[in-house]
CSV table of C-alpha atoms and ligand atoms in Angstrom, one decimal:
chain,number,residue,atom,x,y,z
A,1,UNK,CA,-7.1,25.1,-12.5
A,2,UNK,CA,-6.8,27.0,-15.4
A,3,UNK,CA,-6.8,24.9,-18.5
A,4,UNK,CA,-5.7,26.7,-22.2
A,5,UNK,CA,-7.6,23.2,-23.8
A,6,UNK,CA,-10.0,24.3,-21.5
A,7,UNK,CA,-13.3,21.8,-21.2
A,8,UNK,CA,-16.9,22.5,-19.9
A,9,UNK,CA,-18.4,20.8,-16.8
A,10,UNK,CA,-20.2,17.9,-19.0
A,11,UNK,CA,-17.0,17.6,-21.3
A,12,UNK,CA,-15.2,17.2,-18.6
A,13,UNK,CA,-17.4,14.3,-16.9
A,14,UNK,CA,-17.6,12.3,-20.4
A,15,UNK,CA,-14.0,12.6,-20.3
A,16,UNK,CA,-14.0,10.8,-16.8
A,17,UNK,CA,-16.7,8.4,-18.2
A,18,UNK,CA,-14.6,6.9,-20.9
A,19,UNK,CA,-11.2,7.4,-18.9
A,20,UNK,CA,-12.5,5.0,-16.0
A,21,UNK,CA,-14.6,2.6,-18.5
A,22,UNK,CA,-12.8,-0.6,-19.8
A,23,UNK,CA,-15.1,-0.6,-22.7
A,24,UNK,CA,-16.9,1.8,-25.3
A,25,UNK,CA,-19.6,3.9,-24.1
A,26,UNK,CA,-22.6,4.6,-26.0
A,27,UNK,CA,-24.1,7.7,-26.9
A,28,UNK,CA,-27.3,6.5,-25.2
A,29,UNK,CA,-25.3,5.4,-22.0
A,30,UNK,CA,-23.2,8.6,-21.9
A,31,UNK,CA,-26.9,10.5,-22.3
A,32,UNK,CA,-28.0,8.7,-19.8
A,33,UNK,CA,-25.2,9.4,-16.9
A,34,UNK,CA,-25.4,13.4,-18.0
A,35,UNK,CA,-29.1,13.8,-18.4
A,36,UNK,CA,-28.9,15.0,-22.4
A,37,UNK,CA,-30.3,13.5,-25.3
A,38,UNK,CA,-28.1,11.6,-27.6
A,39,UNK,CA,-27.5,14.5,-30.2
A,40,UNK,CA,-25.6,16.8,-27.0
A,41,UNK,CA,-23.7,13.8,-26.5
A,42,UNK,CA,-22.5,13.6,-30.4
A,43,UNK,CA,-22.3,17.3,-30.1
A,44,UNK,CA,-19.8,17.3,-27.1
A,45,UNK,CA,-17.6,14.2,-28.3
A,46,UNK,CA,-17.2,16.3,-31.3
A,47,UNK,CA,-16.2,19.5,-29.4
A,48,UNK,CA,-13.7,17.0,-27.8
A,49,UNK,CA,-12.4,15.8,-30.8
A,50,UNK,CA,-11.9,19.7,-31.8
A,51,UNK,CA,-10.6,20.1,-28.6
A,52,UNK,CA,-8.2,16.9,-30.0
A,53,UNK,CA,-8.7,14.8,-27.3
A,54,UNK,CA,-8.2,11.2,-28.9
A,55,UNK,CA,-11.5,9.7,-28.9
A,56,UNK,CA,-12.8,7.2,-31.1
A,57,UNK,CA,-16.3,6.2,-32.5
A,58,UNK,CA,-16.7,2.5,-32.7
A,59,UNK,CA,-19.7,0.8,-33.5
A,60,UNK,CA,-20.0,-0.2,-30.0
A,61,UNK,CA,-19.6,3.9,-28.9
A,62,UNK,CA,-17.4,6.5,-27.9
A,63,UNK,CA,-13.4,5.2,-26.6
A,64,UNK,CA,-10.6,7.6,-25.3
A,65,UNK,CA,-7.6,6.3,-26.6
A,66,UNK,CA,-5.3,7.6,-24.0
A,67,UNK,CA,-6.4,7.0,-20.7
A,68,UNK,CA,-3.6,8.4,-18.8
A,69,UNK,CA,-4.8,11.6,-19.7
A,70,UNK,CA,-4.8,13.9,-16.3
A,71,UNK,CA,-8.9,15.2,-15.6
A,72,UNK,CA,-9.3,18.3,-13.9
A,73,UNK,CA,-10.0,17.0,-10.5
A,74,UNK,CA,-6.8,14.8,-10.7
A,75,UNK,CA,-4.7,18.0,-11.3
A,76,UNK,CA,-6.9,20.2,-8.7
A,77,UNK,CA,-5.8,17.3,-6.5
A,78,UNK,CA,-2.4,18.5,-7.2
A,79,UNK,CA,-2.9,21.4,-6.7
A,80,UNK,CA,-4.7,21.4,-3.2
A,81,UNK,CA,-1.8,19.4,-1.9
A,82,UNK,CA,1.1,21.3,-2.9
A,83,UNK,CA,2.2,24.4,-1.0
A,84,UNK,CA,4.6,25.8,-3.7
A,85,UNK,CA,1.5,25.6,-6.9
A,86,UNK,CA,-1.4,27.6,-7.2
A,87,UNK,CA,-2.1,26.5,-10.8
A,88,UNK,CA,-1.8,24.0,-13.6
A,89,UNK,CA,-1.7,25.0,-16.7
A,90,UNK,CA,-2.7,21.6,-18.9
A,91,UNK,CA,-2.0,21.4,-22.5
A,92,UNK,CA,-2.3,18.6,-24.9
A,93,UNK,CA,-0.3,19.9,-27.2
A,94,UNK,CA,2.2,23.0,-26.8
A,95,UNK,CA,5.9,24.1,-28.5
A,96,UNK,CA,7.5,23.3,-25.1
A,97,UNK,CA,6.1,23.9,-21.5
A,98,UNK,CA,9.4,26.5,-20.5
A,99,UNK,CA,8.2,29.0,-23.0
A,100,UNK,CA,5.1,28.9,-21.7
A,101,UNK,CA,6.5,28.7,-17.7
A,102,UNK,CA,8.3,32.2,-18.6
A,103,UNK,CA,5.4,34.0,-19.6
A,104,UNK,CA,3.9,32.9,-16.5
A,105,UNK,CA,6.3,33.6,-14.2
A,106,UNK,CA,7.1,37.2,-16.0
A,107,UNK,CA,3.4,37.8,-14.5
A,108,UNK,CA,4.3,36.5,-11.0
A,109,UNK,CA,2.7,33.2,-11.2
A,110,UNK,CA,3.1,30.2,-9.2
A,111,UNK,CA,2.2,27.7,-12.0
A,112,UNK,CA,2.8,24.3,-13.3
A,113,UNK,CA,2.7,23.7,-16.8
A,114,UNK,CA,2.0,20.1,-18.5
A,115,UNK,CA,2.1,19.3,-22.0
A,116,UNK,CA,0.8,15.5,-23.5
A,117,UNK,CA,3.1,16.4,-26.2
A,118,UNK,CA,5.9,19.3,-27.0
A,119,UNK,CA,6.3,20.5,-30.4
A,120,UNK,CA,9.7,22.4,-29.5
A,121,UNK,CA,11.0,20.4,-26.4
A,122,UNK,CA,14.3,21.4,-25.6
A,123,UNK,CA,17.4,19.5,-23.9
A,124,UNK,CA,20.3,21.2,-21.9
A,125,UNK,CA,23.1,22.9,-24.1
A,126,UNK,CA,20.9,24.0,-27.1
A,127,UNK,CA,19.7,20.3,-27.5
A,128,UNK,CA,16.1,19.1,-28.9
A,129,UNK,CA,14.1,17.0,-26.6
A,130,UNK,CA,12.0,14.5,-28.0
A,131,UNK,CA,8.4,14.8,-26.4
A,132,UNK,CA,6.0,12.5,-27.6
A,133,UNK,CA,2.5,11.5,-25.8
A,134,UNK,CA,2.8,9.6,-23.2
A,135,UNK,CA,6.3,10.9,-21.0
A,136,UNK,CA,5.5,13.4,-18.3
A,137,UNK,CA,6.7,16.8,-19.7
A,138,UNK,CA,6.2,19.6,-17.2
A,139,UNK,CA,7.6,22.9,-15.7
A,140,UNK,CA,7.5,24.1,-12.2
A,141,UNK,CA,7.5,27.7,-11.7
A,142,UNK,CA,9.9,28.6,-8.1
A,143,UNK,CA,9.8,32.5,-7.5
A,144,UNK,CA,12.8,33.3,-5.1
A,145,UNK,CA,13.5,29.8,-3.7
A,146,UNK,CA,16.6,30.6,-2.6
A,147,UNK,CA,19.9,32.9,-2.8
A,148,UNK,CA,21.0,33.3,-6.0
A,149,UNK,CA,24.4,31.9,-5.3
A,150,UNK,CA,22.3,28.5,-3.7
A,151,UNK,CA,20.6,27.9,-7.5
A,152,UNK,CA,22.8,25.3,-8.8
A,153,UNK,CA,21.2,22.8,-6.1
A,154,UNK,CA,18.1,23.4,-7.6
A,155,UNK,CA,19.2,20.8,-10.9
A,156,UNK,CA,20.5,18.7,-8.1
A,157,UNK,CA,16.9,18.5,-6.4
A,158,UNK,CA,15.1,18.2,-8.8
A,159,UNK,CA,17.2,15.4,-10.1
A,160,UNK,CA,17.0,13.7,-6.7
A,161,UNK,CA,13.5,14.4,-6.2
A,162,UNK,CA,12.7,12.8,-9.6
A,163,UNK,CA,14.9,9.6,-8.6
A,164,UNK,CA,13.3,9.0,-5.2
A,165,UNK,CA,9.5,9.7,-6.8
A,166,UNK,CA,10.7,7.0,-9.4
A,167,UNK,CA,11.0,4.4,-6.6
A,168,UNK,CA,8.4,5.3,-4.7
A,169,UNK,CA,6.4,4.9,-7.4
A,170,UNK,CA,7.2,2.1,-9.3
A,171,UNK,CA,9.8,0.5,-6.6
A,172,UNK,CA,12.3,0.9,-9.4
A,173,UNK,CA,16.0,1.8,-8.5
A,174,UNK,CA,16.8,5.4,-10.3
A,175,UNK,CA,20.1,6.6,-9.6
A,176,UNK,CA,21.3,10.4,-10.4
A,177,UNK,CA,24.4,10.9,-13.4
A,178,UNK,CA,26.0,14.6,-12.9
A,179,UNK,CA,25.0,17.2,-13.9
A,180,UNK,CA,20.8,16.7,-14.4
A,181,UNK,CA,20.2,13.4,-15.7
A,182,UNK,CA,18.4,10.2,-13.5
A,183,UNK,CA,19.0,6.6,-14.7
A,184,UNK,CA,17.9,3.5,-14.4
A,185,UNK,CA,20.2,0.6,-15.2
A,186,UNK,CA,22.5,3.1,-16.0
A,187,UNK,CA,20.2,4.5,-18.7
A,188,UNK,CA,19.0,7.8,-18.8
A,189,UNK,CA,15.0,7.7,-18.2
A,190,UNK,CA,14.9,11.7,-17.2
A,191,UNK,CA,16.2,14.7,-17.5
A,192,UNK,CA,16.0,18.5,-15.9
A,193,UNK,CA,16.6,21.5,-17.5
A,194,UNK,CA,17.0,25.1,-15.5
A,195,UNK,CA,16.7,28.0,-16.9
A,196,UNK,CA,16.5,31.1,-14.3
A,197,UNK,CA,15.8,35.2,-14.1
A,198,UNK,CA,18.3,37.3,-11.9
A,199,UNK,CA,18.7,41.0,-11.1
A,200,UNK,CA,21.9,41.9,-9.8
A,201,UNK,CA,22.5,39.3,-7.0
A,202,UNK,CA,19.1,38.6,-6.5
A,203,UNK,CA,17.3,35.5,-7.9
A,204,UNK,CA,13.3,36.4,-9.5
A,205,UNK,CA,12.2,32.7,-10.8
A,206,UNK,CA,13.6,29.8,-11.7
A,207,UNK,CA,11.9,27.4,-14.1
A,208,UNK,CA,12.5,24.0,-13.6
A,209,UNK,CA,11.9,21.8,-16.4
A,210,UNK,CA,11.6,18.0,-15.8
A,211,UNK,CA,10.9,15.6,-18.6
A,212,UNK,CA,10.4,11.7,-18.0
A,213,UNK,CA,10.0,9.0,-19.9
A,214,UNK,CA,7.1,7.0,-18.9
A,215,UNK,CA,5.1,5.3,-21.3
A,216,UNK,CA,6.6,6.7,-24.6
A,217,UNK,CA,8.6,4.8,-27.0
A,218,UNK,CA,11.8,5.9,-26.6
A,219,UNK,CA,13.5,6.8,-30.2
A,220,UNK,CA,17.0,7.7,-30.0
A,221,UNK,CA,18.4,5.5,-28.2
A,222,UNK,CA,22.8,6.2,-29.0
A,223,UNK,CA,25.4,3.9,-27.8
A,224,UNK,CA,26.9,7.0,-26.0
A,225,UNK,CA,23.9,7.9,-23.8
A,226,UNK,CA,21.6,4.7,-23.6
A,227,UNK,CA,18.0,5.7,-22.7
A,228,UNK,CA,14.6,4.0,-21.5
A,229,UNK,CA,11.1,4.6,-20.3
A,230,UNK,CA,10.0,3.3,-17.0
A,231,UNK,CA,7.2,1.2,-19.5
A,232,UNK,CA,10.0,-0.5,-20.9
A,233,UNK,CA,11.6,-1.3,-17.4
A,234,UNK,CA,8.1,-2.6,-16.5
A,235,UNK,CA,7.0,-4.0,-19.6
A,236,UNK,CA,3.5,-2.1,-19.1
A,237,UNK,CA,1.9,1.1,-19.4
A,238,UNK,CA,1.6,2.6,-16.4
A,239,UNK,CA,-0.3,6.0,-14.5
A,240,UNK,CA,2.1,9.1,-14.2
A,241,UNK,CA,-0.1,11.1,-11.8
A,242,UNK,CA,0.9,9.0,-8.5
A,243,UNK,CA,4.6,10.0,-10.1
A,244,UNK,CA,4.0,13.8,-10.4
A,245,UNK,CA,2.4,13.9,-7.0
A,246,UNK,CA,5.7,11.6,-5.2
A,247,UNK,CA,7.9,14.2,-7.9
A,248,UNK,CA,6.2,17.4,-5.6
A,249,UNK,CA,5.9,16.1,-2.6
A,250,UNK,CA,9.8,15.0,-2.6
A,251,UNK,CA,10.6,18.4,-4.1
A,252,UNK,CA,8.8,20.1,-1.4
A,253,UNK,CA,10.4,18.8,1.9
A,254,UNK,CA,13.7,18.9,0.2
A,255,UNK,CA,13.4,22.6,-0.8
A,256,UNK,CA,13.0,22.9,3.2
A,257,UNK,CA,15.7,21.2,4.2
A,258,UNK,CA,18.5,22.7,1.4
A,259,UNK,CA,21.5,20.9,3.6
A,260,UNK,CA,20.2,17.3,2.6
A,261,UNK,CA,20.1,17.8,-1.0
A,262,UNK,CA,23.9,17.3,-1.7
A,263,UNK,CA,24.5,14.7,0.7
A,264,UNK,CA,21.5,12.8,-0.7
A,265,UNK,CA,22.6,13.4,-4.2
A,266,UNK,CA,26.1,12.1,-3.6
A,267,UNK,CA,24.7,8.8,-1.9
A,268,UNK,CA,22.7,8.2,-5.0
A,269,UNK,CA,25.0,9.3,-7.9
A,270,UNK,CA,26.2,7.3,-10.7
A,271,UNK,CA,29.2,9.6,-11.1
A,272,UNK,CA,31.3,10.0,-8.3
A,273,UNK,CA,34.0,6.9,-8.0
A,274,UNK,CA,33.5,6.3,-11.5
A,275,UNK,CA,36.3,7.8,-14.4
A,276,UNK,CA,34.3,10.0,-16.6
A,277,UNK,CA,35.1,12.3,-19.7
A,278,UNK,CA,33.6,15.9,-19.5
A,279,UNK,CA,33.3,17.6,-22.8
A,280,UNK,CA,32.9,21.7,-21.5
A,281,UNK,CA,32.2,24.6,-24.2
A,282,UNK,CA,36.4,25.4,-23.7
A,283,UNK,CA,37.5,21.6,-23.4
A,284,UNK,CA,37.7,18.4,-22.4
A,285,UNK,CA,38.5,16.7,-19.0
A,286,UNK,CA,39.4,13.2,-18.2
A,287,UNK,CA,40.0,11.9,-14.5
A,288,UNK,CA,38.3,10.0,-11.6
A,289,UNK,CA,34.9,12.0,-10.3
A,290,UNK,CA,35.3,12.7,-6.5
A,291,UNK,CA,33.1,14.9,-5.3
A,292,UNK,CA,30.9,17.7,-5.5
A,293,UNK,CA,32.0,20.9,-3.8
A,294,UNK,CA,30.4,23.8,-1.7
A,295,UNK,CA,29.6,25.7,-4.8
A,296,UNK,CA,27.9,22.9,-6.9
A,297,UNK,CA,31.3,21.8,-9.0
A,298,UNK,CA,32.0,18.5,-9.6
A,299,UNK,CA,35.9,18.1,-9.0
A,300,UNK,CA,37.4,15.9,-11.3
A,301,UNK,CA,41.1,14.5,-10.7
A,302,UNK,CA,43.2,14.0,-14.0
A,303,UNK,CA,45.9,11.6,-14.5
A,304,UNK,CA,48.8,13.9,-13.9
A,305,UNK,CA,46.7,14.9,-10.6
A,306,UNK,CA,45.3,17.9,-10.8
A,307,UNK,CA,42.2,18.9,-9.6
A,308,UNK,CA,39.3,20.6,-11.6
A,309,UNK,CA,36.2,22.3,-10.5
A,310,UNK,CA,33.5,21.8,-13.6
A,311,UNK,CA,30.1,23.6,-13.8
A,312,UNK,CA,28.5,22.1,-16.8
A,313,UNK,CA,29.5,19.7,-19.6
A,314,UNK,CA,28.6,16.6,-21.6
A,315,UNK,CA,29.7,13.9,-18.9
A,316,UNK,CA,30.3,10.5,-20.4
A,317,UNK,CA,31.1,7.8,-17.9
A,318,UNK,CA,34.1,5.6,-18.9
A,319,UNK,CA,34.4,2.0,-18.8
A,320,UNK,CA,37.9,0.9,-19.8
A,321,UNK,CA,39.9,3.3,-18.4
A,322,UNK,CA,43.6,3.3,-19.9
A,323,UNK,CA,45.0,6.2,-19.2
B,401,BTN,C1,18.1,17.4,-20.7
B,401,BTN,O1,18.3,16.2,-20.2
B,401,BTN,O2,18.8,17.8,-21.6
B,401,BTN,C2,16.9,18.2,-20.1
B,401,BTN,C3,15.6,17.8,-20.7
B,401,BTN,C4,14.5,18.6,-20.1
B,401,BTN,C5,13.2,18.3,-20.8
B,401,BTN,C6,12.0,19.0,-20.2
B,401,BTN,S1,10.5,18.4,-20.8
B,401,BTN,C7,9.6,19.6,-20.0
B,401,BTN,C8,10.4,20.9,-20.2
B,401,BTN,N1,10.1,21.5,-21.4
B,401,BTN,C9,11.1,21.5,-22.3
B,401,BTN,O3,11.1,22.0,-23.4
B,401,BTN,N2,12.2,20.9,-21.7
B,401,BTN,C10,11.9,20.5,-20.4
């Protein structure tokens, strides 16, 4: 794994020391586990702290604040059981995991990027994305998954694969809203965001962005699109790398079996039945949500019965219909 916060051997085993302890470690127990005299041990913890991993001195010894932090072995885990990653970039802090997934994938990388925290997290249609420690804020790098004119049901994988790694995980129900949200109890709890790199008729990458709320507090919360954290489902904090590995290994057999992912979508959506309001760059549709076509539109009929084929859009699902 390449790591940009990257950690030594003996930083990297105190880290596991005070992620798996329930109490403070002491300088003189930590020295005793690595074989080094107290004064390494202050030495490293204050690398760490450099390094700004969230450790605290107590009087009792050395705490790690967050202990949902991924460790290196965790991720290498990761990586030896996914076929489609060949690295993970880790970051504690960074401006947002797709800048950093396109430099990558300019180089012809298969990597996955995770941040603890985004600086510039951004949302679909130019939108901010709030990233605070403690969601699970990553980007997977796909070179030439499929044919360019096949890329739309990339959002609608990822979406699903997000969903079913949700209840798999937690046993909590997650449907999918069109285009790239996932809810639970009709709020949103993730989102993807695709962003891709064609020539001519041929796709290069495509970086998919996923970004769930796990144990963060979630902020802004609007009337129109309600949002929560699966913590807040649970009422308790809870691990996100038994998530991330359900997230790839859903991801995975879906990507092989590309004829599943809309039928699977559909049975799962939040959308189609319902009466929704799309809000497009050129205007705004209102009708009954009835399916999702060949080509990745969602066909909307209106009132006067028309239908219409929409890409992308703000979708608002409507609850007192009078039309
Ligand atoms: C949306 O619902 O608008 C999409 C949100 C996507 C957020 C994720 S978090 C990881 C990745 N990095 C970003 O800056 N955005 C995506």
């Amino acid at each position: 794994m390449k790591n940009l916060t990257s950690l030594t051997p003996s930083e990297e085993k105190i880290l596991k020391l005070l992620k798996t302890s329930q109490e403070a470690l002491s300088g003189e127990k930590l020295a005793q586990a690595l074989g080094l005299s107290r004064v390494a041990i202050w030495k490293k913890i204050k690398k760490l702290k450099e390094k700004k991993y969230p450790l605290l001195t107590t009087k009792k010894g050395y705490i790690l604040q967050n202990k949902d932090l991924f460790l290196k072995e965790e991720l290498d885990e990761v990586i030896t059981s996914s076929s489609l990653v060949d690295e993970i970039v880790y970051f504690l802090e960074t401006s947002s995991t797709m800048d950093i997934a396109k430099d990558l994938a300019d180089r012809g990388k298969r990597a996955l990027i995770i941040a603890e925290k985004q600086l510039q997290g951004r949302g679909r249609l130019g939108r901010s994305w709030e990233s605070a420690e403690g969601g699970l804020w990553f980007t997977l790098i796909l070179m030439e998954a499929l044919p360019l004119k096949r890329v739309f049901l990339l959002t609608y994988l990822s979406a699903l694969a997000t969903a079913l790694a949700i209840k798999d995980t937690f046993n909590l129900l997650a449907t999918v809203k069109w285009p790239n949200d996932v809810l639970i109890e009709g709020k949103k709890v993730a989102g993807i965001l695709l962003e891709i790199k064609a020539e001519v008729d041929q796709l290069l990458y495509a970086l998919i962005g996923i970004g769930i709320n796990v144990n963060n507090a979630v902020l802004n919360k609007e009337f129109l699109h309600p949002a929560t954290s699966i913590s807040e489902e649970l009422q308790k904090k809870v691990s996100r790398l038994p998530l991330l590995k359900n997230f790839l290994i859903h991801f995975e057999r879906l990507l092989q079996e590309p004829e599943q992912i809309l039928p699977l979508w559909k049975e799962r959506s939040e959308t189609l039945g319902k009466w929704v309001k799309i809000v497009t760059q050129k205007d705004t549709i209102v009708g009954k949500a009835v399916d999702i076509d060949e080509e990745g539109a969602l066909m909307v009929i209106t009132e006067s019965g028309e239908v219409k084929r929409v890409f992308s859009g703000d979708c608002f699902h409507l609850r007192n219909v009078s039309l």
